[in-house]
PDB file of C-alpha atoms in Angstrom:
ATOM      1  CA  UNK Y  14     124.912 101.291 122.393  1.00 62.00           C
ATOM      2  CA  UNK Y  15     122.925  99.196 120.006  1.00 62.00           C
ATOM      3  CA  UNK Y  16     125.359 100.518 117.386  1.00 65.00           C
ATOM      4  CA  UNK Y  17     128.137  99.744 119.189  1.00 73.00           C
ATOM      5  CA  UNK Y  18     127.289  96.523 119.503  1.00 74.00           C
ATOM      6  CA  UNK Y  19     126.911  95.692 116.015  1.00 71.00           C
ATOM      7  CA  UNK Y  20     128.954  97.779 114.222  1.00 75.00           C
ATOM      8  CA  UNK Y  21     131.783  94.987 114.187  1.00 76.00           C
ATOM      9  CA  UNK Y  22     129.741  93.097 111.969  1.00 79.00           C
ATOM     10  CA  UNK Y  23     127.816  95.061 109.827  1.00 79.00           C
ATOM     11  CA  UNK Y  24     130.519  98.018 109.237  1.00 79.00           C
ATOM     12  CA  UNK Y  25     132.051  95.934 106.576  1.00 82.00           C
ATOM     13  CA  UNK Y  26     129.164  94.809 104.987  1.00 80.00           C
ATOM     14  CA  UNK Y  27     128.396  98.655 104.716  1.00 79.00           C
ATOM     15  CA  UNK Y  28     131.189  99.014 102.306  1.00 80.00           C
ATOM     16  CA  UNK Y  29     129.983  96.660 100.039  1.00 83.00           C
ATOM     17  CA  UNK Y  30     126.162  96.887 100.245  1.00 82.00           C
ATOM     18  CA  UNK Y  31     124.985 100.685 100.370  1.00 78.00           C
ATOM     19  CA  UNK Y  32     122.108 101.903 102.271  1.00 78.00           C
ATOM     20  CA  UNK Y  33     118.677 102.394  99.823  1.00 78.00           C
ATOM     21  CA  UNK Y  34     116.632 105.209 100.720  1.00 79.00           C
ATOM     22  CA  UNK Y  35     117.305 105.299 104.166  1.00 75.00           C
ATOM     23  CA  UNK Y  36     116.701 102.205 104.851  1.00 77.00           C
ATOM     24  CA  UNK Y  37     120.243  99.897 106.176  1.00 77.00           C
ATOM     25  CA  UNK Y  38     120.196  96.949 103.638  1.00 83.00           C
ATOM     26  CA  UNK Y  39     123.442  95.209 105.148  1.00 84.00           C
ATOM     27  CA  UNK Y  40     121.966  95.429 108.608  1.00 84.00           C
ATOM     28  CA  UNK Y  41     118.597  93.594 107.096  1.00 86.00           C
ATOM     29  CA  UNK Y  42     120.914  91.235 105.010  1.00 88.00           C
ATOM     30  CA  UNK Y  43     123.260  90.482 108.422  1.00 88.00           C
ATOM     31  CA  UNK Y  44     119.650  89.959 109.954  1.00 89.00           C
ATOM     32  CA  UNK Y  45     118.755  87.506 107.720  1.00 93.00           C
ATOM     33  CA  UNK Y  46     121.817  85.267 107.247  1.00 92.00           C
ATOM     34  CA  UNK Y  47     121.799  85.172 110.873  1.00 91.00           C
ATOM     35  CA  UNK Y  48     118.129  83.811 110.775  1.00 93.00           C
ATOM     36  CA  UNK Y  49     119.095  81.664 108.078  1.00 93.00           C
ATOM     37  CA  UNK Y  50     121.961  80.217 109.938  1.00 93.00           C
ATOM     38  CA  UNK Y  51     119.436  79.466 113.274  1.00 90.00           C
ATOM     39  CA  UNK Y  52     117.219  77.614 110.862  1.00 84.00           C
ATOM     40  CA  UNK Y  53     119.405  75.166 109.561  1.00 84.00           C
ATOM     41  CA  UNK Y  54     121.288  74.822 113.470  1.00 85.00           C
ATOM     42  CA  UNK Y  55     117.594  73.749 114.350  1.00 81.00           C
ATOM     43  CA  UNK Y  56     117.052  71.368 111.629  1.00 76.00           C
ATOM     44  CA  UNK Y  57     120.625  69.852 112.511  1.00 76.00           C
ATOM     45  CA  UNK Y  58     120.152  69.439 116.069  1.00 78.00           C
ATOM     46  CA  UNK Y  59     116.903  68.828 115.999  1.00 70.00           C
ATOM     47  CA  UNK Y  60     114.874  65.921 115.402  1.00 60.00           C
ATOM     48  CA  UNK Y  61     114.756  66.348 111.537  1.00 60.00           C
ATOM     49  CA  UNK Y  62     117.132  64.626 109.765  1.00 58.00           C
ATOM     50  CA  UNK Y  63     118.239  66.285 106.590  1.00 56.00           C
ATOM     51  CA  UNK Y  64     118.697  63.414 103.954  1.00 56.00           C
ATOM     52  CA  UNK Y  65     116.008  64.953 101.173  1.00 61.00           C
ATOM     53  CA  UNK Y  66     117.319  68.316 100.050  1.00 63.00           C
ATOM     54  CA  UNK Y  67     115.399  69.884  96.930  1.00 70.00           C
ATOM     55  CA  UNK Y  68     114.547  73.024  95.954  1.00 74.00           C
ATOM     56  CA  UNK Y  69     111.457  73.174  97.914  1.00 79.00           C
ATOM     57  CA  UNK Y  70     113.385  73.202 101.292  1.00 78.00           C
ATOM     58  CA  UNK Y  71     115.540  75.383 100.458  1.00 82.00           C
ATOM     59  CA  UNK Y  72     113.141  77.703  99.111  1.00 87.00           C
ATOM     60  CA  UNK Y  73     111.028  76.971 102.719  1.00 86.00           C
ATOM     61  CA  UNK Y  74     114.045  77.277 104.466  1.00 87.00           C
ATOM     62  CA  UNK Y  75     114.752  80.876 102.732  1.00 92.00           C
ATOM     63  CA  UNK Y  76     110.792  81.886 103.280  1.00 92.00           C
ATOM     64  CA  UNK Y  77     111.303  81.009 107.053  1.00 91.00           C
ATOM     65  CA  UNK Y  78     113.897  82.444 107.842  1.00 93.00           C
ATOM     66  CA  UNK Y  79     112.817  86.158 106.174  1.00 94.00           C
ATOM     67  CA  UNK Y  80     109.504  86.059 108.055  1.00 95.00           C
ATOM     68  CA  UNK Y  81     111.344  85.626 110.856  1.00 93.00           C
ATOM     69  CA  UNK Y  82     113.379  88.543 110.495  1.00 94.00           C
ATOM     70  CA  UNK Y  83     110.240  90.356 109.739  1.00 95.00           C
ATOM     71  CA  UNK Y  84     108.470  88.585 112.818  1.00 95.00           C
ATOM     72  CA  UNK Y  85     111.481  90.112 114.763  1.00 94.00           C
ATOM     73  CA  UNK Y  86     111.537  93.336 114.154  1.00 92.00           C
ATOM     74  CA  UNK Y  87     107.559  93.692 114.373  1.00 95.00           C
ATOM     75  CA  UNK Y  88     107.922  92.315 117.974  1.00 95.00           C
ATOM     76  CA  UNK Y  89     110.968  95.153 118.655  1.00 92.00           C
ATOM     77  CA  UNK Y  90     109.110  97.959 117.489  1.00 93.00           C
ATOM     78  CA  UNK Y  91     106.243  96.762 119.460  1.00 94.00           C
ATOM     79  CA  UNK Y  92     107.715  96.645 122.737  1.00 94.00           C
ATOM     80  CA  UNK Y  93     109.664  99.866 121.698  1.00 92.00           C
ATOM     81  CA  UNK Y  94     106.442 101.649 121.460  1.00 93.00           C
ATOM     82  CA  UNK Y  95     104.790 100.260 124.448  1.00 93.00           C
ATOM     83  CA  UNK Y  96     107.771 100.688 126.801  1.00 93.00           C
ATOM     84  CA  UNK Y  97     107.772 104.333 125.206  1.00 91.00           C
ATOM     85  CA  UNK Y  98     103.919 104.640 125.843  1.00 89.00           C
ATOM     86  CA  UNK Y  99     104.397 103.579 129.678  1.00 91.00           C
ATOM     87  CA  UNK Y 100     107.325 105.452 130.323  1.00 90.00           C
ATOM     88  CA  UNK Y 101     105.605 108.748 129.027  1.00 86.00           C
ATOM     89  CA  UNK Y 102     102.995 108.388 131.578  1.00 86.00           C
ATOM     90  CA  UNK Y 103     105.601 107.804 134.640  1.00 90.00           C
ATOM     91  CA  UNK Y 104     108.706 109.359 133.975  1.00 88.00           C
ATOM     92  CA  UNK Y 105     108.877 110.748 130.219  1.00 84.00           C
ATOM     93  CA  UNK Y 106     112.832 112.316 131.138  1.00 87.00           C
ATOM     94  CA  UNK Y 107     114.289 109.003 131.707  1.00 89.00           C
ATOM     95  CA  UNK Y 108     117.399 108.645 129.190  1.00 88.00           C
ATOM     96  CA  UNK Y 109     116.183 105.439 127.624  1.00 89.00           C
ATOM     97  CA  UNK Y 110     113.563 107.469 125.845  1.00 88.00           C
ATOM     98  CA  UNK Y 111     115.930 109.039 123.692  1.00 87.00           C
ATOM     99  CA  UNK Y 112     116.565 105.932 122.387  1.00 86.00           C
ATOM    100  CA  UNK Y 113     112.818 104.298 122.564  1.00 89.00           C
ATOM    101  CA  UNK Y 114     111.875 107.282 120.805  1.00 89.00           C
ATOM    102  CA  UNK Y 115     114.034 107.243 118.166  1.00 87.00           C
ATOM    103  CA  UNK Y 116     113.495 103.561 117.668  1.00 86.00           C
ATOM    104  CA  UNK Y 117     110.375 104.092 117.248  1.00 89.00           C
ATOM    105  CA  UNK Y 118     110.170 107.505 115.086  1.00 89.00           C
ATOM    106  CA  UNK Y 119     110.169 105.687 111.955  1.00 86.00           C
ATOM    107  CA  UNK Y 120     106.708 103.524 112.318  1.00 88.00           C
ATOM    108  CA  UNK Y 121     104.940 105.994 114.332  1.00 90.00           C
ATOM    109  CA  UNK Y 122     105.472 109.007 111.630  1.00 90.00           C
ATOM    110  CA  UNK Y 123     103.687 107.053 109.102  1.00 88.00           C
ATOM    111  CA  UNK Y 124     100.904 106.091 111.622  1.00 89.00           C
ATOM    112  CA  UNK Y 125     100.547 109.336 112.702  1.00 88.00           C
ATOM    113  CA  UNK Y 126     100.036 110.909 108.848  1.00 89.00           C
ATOM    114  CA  UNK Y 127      97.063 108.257 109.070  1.00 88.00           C
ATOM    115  CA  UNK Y 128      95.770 109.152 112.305  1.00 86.00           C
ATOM    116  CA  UNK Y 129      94.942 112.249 113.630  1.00 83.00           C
ATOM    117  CA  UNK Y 130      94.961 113.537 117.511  1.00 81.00           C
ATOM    118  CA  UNK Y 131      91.571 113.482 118.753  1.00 84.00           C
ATOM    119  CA  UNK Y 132      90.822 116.278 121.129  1.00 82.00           C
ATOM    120  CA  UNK Y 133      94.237 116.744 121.450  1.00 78.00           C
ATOM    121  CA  UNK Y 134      95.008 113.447 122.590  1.00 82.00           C
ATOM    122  CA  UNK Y 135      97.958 111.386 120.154  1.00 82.00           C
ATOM    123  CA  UNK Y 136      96.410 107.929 119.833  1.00 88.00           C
ATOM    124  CA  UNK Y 137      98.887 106.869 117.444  1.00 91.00           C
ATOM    125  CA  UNK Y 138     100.818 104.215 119.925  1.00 91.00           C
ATOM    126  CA  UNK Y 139      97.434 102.630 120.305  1.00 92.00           C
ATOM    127  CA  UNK Y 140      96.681 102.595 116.666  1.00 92.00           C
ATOM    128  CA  UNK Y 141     100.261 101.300 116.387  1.00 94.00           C
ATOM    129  CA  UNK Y 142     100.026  98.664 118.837  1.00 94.00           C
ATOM    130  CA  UNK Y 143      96.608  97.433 117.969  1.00 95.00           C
ATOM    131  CA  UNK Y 144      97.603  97.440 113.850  1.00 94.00           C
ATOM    132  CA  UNK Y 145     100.747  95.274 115.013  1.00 95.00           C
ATOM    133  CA  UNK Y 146      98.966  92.762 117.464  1.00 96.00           C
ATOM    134  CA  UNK Y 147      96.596  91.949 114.576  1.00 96.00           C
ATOM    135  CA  UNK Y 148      99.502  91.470 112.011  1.00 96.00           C
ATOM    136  CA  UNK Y 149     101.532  89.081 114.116  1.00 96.00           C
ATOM    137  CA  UNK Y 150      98.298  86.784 115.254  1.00 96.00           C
ATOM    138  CA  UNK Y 151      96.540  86.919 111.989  1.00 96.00           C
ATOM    139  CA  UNK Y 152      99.729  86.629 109.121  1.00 95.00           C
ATOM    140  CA  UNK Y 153     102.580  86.694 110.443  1.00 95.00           C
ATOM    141  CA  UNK Y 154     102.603  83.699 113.106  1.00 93.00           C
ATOM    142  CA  UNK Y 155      99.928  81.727 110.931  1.00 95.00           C
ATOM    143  CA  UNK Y 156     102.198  82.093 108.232  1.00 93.00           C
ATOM    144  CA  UNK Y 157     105.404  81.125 110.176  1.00 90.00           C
ATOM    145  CA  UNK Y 158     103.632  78.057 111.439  1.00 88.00           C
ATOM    146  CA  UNK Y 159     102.170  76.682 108.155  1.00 89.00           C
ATOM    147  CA  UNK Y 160     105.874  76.962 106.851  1.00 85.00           C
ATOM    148  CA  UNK Y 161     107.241  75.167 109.830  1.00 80.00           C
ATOM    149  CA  UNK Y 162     105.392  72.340 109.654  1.00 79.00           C
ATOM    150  CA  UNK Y 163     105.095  71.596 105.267  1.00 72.00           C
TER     151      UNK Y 163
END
């Protein structure tokens, strides 16, 4: 469905940008330039008035609008593992976890190389979860709000 969705846009890109080891650059590209383009509809409607333009705001601009891209799709993997977690406990045949799961195959592979089950038990979502809680209040949001206000 998700592909579905946004295969109108990012199909052509695909022709011209090619994918790099797996991962989808022209999805990450059409990801950005869409953050980039919320950015600078903020600072136009918003109470900043755009009459100093130097390289420093653009370069500011350019920072803010990757870490929010990266700040997104943290938060997606996040609630694609939890939503997994909580749905494996209640009812782990529903069809959206077919598409949690592979969601969230990618971030919980690596975690689980670094993890191992304890007593048989997979603690790898809670690993997961904990490792991306701390990112996003300690870096990532810090970060996002120092740019926002220099």
């Amino acid at each position: 469905m998700l592909v579905k969705l946004s295969n109108f846009a990012v199909k052509p890109l695909r022709k011209i940008i090619p994918s790099f080891k797996k991962i989808d650059l022209s999805t990450g590209l059409l990801a950005y330039f869409c953050q980039l383009l919320l950015g600078l509809l903020m600072l136009f409607f918003g109470q900043y008035r755009p009459f100093i333009f130097d390289y420093l705001f653009f370069l500011n601009l350019f920072a803010i609008a990757a870490l929010g891209v990266t700040i997104i799709s943290v938060t997606i993997f996040l609630y694609a593992v939890l939503i997994q977690a909580i749905l494996s406990w209640i009812n782990p045949y529903t069809p959206i976890s077919a598409i949690l799961d592979a969601l969230s195959q990618p971030v919980l592979s690596v975690t689980r190389r670094l993890v191992p089950a304890v007593g048989g038990v997979d603690l790898t979502a809670l690993v997961f979860l904990m490792m991306a809680q701390v990112l996003l209040l300690t870096i990532l949001n810090p970060l996002q709000s120092a740019l926002l206000t220099s």
